PDB file of C-alpha atoms and ligand atoms in Angstrom:
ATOM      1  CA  UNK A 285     -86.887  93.247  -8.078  1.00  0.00           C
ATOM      2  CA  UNK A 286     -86.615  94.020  -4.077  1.00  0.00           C
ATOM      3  CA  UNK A 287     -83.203  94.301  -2.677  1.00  0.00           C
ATOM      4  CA  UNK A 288     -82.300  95.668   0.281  1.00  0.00           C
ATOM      5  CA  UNK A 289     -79.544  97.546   1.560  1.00  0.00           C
ATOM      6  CA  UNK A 290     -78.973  98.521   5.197  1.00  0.00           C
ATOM      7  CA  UNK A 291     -75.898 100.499   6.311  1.00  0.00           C
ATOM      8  CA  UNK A 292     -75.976 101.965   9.762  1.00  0.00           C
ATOM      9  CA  UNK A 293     -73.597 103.669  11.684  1.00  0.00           C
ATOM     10  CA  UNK A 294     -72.232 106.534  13.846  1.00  0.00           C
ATOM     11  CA  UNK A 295     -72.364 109.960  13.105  1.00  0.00           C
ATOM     12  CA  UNK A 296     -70.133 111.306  10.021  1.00  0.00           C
ATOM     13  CA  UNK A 297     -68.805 108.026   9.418  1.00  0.00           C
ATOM     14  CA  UNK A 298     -69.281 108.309   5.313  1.00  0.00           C
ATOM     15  CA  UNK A 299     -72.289 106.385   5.698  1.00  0.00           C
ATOM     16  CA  UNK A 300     -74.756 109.005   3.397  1.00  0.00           C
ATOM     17  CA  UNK A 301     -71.362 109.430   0.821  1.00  0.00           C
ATOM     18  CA  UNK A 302     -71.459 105.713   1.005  1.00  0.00           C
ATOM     19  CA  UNK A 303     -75.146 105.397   0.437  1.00  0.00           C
ATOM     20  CA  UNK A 304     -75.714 108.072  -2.292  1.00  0.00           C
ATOM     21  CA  UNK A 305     -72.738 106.324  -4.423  1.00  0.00           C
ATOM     22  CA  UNK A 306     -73.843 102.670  -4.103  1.00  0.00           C
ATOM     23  CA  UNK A 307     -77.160 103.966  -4.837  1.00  0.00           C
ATOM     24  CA  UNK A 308     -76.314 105.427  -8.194  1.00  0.00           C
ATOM     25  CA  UNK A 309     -73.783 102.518  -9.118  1.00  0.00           C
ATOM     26  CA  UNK A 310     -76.970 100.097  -9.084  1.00  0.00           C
ATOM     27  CA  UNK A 311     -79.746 102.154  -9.506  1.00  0.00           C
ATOM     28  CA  UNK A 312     -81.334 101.490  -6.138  1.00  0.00           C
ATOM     29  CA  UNK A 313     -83.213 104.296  -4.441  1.00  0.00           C
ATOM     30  CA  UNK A 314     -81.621 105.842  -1.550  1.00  0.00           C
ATOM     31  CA  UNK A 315     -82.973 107.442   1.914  1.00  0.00           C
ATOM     32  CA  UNK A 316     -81.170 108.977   4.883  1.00  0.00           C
ATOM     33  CA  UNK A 317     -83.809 107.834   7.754  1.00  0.00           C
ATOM     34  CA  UNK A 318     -81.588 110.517   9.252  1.00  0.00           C
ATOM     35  CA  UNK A 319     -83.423 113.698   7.862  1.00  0.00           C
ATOM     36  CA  UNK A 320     -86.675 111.633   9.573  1.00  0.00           C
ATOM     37  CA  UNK A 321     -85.201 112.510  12.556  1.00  0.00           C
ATOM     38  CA  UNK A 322     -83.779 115.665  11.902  1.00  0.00           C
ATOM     39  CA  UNK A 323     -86.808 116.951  10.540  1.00  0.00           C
ATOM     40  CA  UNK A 324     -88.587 115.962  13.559  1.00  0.00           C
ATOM     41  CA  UNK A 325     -86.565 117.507  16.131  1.00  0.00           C
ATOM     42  CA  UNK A 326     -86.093 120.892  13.939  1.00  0.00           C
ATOM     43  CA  UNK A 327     -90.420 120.615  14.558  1.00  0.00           C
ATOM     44  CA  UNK A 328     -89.773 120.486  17.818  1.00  0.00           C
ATOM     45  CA  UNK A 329     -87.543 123.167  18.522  1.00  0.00           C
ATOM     46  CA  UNK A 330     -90.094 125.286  16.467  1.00  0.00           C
ATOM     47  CA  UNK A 331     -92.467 124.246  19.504  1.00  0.00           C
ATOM     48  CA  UNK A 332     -93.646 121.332  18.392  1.00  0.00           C
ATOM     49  CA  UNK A 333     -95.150 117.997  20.180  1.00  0.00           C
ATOM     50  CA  UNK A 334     -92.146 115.651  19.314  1.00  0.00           C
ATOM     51  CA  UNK A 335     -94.752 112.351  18.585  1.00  0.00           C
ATOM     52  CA  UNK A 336     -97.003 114.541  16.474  1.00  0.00           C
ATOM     53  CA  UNK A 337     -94.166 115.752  14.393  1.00  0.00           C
ATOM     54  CA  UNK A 338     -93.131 112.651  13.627  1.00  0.00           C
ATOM     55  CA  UNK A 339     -96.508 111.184  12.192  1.00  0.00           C
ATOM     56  CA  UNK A 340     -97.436 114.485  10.549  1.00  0.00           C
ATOM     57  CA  UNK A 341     -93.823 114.868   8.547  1.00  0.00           C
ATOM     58  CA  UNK A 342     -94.007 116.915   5.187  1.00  0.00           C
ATOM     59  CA  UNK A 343     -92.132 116.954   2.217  1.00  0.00           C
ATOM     60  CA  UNK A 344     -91.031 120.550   2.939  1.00  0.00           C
ATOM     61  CA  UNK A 345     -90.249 119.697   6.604  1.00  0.00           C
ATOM     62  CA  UNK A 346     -87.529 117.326   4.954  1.00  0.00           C
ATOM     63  CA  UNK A 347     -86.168 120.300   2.704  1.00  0.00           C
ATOM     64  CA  UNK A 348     -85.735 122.553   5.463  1.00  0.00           C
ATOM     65  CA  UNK A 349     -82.191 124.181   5.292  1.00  0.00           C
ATOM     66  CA  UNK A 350     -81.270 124.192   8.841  1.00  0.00           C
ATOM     67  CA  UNK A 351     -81.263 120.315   8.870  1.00  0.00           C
ATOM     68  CA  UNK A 352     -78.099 120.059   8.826  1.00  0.00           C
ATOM     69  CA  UNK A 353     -76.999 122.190  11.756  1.00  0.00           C
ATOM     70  CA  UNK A 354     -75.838 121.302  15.460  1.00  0.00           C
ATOM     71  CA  UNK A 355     -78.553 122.194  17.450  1.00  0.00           C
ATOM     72  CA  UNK A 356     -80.829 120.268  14.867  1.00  0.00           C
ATOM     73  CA  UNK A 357     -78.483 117.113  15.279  1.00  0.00           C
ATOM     74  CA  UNK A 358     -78.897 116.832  18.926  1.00  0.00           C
ATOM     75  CA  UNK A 359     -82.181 117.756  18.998  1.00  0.00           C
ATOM     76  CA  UNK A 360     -82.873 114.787  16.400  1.00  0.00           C
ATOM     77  CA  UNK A 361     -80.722 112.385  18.638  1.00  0.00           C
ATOM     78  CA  UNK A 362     -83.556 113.452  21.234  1.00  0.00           C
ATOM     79  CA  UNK A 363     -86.582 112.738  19.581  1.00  0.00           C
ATOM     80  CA  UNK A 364     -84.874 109.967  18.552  1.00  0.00           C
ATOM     81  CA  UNK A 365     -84.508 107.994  21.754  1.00  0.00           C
ATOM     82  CA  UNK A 366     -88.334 108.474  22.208  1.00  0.00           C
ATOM     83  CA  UNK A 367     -90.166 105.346  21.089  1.00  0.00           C
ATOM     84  CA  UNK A 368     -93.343 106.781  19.796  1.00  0.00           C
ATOM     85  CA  UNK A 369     -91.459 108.840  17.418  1.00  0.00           C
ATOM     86  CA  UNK A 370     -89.631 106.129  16.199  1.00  0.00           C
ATOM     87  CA  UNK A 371     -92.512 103.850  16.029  1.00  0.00           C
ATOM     88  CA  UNK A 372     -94.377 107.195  13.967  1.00  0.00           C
ATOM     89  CA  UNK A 373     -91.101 106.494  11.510  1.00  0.00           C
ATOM     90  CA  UNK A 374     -90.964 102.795  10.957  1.00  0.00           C
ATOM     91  CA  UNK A 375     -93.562 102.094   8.187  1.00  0.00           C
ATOM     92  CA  UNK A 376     -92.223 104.524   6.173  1.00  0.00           C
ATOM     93  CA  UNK A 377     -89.172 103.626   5.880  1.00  0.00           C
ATOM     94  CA  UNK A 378     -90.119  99.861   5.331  1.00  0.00           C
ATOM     95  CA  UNK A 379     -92.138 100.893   2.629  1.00  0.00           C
ATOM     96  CA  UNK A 380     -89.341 102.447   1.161  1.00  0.00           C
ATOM     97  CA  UNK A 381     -86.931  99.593   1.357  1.00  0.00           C
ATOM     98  CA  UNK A 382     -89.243  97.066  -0.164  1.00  0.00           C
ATOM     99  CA  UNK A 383     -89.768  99.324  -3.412  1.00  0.00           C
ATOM    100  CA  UNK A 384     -89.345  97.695  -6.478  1.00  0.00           C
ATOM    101  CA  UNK A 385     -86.069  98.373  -8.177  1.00  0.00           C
ATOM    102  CA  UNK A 386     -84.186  98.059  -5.007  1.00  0.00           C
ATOM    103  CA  UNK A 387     -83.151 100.291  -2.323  1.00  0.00           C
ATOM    104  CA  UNK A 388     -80.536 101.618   0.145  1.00  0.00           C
ATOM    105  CA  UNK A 389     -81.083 102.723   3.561  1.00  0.00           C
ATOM    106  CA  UNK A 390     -78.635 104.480   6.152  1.00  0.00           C
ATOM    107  CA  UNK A 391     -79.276 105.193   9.880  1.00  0.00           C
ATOM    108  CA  UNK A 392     -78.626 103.716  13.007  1.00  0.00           C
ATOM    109  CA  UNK A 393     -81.168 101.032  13.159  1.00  0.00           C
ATOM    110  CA  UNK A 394     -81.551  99.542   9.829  1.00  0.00           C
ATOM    111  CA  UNK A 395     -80.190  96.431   9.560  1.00  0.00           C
ATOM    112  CA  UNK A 396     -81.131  95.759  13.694  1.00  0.00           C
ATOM    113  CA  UNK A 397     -84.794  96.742  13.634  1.00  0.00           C
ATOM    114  CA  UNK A 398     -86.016  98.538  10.354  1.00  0.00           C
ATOM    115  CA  UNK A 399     -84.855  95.494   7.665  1.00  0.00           C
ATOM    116  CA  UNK A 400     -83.636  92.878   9.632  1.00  0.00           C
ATOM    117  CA  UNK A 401     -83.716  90.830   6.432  1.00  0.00           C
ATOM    118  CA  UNK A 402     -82.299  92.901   4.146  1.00  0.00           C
ATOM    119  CA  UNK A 403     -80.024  91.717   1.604  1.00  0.00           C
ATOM    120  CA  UNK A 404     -76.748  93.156   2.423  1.00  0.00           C
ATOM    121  CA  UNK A 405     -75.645  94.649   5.924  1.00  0.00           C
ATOM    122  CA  UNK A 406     -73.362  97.185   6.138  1.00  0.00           C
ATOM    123  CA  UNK A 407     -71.889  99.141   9.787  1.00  0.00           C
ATOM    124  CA  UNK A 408     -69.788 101.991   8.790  1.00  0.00           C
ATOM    125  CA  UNK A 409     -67.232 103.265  11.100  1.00  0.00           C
ATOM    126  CA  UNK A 410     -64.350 105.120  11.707  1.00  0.00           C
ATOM    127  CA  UNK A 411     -62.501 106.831  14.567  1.00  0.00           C
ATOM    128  CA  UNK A 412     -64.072 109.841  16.525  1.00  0.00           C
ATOM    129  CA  UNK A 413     -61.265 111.949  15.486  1.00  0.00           C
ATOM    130  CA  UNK A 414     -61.509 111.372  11.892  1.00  0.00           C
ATOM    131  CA  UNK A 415     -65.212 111.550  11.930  1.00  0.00           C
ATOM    132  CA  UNK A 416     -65.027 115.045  13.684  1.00  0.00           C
ATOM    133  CA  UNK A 417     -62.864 116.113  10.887  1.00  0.00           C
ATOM    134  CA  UNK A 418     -64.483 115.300   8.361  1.00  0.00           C
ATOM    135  CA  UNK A 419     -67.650 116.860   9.766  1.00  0.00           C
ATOM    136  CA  UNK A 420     -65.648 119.852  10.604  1.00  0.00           C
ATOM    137  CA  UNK A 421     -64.270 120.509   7.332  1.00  0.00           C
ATOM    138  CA  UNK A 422     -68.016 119.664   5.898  1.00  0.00           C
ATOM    139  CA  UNK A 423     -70.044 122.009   7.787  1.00  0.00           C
ATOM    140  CA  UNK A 424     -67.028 124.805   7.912  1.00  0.00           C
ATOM    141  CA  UNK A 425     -66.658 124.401   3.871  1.00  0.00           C
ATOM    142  CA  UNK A 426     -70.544 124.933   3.768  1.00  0.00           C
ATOM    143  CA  UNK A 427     -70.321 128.384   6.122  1.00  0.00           C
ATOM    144  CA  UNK A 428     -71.200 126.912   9.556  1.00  0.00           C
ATOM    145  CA  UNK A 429     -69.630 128.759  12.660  1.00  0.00           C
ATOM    146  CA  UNK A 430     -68.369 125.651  14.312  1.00  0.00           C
ATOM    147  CA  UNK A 431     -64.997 124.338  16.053  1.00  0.00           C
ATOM    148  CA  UNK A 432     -63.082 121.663  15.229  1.00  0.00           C
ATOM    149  CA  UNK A 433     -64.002 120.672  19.531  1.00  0.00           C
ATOM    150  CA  UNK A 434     -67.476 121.599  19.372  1.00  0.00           C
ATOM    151  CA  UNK A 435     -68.375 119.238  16.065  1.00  0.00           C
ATOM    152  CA  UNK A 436     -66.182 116.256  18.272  1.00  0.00           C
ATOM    153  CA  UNK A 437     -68.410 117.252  20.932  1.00  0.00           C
ATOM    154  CA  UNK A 438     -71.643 117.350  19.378  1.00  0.00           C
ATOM    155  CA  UNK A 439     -70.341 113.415  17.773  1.00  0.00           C
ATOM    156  CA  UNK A 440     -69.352 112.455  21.282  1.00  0.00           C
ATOM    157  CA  UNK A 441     -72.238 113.615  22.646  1.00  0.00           C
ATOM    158  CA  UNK A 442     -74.564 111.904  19.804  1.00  0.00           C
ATOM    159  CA  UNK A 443     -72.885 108.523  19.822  1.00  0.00           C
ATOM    160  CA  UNK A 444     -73.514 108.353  23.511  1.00  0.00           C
ATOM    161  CA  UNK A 445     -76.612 108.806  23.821  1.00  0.00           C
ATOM    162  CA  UNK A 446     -77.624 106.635  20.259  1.00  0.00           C
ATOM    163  CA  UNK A 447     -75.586 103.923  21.627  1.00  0.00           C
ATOM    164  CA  UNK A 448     -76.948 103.709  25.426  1.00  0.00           C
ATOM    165  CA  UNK A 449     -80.678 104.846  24.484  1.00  0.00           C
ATOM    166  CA  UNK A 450     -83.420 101.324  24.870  1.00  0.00           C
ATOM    167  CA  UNK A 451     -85.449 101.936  22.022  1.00  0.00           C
ATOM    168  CA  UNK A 452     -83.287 100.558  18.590  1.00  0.00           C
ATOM    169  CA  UNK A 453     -79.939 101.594  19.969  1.00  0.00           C
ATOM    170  CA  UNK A 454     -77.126 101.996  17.748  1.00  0.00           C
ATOM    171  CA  UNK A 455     -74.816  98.749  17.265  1.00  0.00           C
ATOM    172  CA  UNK A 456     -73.876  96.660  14.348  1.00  0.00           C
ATOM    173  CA  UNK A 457     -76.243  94.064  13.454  1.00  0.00           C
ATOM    174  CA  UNK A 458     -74.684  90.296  14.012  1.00  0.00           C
ATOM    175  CA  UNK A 459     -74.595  89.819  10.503  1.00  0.00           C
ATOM    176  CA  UNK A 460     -73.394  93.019   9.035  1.00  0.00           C
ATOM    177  CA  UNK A 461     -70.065  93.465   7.185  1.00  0.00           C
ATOM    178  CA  UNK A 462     -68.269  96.176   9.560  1.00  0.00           C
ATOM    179  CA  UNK A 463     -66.116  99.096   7.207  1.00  0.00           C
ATOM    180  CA  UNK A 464     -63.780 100.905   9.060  1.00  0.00           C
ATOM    181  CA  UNK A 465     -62.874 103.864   6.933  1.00  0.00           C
ATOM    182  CA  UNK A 466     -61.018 105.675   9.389  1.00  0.00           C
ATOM    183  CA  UNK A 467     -57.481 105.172   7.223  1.00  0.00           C
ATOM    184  CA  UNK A 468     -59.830 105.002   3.689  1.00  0.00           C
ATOM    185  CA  UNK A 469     -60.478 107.258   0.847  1.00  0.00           C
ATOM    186  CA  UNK A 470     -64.305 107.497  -0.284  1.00  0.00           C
ATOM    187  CA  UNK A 471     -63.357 106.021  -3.072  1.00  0.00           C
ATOM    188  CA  UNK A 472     -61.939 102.754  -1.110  1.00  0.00           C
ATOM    189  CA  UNK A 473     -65.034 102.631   1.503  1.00  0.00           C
ATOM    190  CA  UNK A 474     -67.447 102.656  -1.862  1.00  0.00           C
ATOM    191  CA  UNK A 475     -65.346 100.374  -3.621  1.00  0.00           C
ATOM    192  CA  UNK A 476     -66.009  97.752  -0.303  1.00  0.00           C
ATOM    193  CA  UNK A 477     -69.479  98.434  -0.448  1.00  0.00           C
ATOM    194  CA  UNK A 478     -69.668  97.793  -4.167  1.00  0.00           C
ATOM    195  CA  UNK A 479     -68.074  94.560  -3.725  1.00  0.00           C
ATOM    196  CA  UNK A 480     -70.480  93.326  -0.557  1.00  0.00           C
ATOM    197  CA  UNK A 481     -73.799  93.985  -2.944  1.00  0.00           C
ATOM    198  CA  UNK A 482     -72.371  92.911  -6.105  1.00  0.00           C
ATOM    199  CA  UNK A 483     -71.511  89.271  -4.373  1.00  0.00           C
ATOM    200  CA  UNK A 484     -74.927  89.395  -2.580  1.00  0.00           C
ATOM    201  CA  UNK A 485     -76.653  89.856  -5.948  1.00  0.00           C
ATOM    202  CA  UNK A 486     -74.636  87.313  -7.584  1.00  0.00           C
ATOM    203  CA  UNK A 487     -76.669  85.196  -5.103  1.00  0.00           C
ATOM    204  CA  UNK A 488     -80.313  86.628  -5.440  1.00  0.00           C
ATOM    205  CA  UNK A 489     -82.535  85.940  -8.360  1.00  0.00           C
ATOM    206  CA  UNK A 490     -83.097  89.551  -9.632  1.00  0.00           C
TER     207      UNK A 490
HETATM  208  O1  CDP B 549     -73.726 110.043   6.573  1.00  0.00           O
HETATM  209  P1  CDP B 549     -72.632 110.200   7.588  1.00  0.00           P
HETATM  210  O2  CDP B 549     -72.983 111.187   8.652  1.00  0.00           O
HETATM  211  O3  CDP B 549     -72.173 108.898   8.158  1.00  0.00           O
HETATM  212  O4  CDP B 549     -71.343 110.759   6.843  1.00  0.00           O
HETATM  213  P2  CDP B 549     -71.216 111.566   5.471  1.00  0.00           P
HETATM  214  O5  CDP B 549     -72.067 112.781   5.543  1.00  0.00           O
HETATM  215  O6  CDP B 549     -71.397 110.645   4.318  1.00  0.00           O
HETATM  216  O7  CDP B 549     -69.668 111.942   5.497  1.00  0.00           O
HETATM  217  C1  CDP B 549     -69.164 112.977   6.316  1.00  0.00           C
HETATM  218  C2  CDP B 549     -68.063 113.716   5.575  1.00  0.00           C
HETATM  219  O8  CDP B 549     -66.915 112.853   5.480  1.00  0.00           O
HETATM  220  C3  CDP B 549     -68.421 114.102   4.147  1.00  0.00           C
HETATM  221  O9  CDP B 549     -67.946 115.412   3.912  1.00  0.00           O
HETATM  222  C4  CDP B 549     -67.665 113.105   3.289  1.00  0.00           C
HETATM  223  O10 CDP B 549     -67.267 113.647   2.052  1.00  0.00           O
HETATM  224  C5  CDP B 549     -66.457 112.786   4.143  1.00  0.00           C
HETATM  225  N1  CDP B 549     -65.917 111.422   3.941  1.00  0.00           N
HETATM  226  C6  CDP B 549     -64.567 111.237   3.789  1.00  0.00           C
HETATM  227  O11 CDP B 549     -63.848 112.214   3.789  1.00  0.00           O
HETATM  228  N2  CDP B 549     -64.020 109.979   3.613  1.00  0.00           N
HETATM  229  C7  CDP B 549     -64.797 108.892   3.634  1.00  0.00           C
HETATM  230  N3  CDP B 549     -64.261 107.665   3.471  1.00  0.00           N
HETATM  231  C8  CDP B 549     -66.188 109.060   3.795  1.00  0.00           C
HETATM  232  C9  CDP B 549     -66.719 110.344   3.963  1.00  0.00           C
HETATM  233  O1  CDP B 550     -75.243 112.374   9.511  1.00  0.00           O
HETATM  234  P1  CDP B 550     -75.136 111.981  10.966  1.00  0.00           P
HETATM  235  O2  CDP B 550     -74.645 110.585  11.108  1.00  0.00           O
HETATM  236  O3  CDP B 550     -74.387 112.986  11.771  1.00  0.00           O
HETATM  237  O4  CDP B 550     -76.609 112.024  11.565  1.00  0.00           O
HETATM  238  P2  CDP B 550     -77.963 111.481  10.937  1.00  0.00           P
HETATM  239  O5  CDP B 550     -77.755 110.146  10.303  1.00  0.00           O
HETATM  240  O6  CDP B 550     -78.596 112.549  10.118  1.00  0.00           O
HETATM  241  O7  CDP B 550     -78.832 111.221  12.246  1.00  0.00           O
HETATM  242  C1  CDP B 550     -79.172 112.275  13.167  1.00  0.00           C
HETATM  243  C2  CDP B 550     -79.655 111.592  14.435  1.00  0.00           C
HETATM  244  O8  CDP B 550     -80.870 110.880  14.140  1.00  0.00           O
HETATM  245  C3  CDP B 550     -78.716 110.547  15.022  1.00  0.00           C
HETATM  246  O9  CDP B 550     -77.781 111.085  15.942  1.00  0.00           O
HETATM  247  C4  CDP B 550     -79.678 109.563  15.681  1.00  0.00           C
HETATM  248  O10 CDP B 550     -80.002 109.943  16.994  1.00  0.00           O
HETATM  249  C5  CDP B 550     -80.942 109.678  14.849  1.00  0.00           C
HETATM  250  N1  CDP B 550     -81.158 108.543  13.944  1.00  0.00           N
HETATM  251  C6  CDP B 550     -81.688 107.378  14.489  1.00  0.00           C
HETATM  252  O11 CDP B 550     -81.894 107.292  15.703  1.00  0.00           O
HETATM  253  N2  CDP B 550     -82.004 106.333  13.688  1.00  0.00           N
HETATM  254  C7  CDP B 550     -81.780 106.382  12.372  1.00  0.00           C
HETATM  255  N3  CDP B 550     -82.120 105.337  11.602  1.00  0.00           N
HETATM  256  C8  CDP B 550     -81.203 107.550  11.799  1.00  0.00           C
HETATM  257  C9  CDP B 550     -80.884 108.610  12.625  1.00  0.00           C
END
């Protein structure tokens, strides 16, 4: 069986929680196209050539431990606005979403470039304040030196530039299901996600 989810959205805004949870509630393999680019710009502040990181990504490059900091997030939203490197990332990730068994896929660009068909589109949002503090109390409950401002920042800063970038900018595909989980509990924002794919594969021969 292929099926395809895509759920894109801005940063923090549950989409990975989302992801990983669907993922296991169906069986579907999961991938945060995120760590593509975080691995790549973590490569490049090591010194490397930002296209040449991209094409020559490793499994350990992806395990990396520092993935998740600030100054790997931004330099990811760099890389990411370059359209080689992007281009160096899209065939992987396609191959990954047509895998048999089915498969979910967060980012920024899934549903809009990556699997424009894909069976179920999902944009998962919430307000910049909530997303900061959930971010916040994420990296601060797993030992990061960070501020409540400088994780809004870094967000701010991120959605910006992922929004008004040319190459696969961030936006809500015309037929994705938008989730604003600003005012809802994970449990809630899976439990709307969960309902989207289970009436899409009602609908599918599987
Ligand atoms: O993948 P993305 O950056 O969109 O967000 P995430 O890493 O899934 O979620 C960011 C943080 O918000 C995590 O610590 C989640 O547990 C938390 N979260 C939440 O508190 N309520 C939600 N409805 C979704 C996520
Ligand atoms: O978890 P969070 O939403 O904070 O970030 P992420 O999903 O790990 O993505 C890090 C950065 O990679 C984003 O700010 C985007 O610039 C970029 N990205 C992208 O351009 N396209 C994707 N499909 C996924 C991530």
């Amino acid at each position: 069986m292929n099926f395809t989810v895509a759920i894109d959205g801005p940063a923090a805004a549950g989409k990975g929680t989302v992801s990983k949870r669907v993922a296991a509630e169906f069986g579907f393999a999961h991938l945060d196209t995120g760590l593509l680019y975080r691995a790549t710009g973590a490569r490049v502040l090591a010194g490397a050539d930002p296209v040449e990181a991209a094409k020559s990504l490793t499994p350990d490059d992806m395990a990396r431990d520092d993935l998740r900091t600030t100054a790997v997030a931004q330099a990811a939203s760099k890389v990411a606005a370059l359209p080689e490197v992007r281009a160096a990332l899209v065939q992987f990730q396609r191959d990954f979403a047509r895998r048999e068994g089915g498969a979910v896929l967060d980012g920024r660009d899934i549903g809009t470039v990556i699997c424009v068909d894909a069976d179920v589109k999902l944009f998962v949002t919430a307000s910049d304040r909530v997303r900061a503090e959930r971010r916040y109390l994420e990296l601060s409950g797993n030992g990061h030196d960070v501020t409540r401002e400088g994780v809004l920042h870094d967000l701010q800063v991120r959605d910006a530039r992922d929004s008004e970038r040319e190459a696969a900018p961030l936006a809500a595909a015309a037929d994705a299901v938008v989730i604003d989980t600003s005012d809802m509990s994970i449990e809630a924002a899976v439990a709307a996600a969960t309902d989207e794919i289970r009436a899409r594969l009602k609908h599918v021969s599987v």
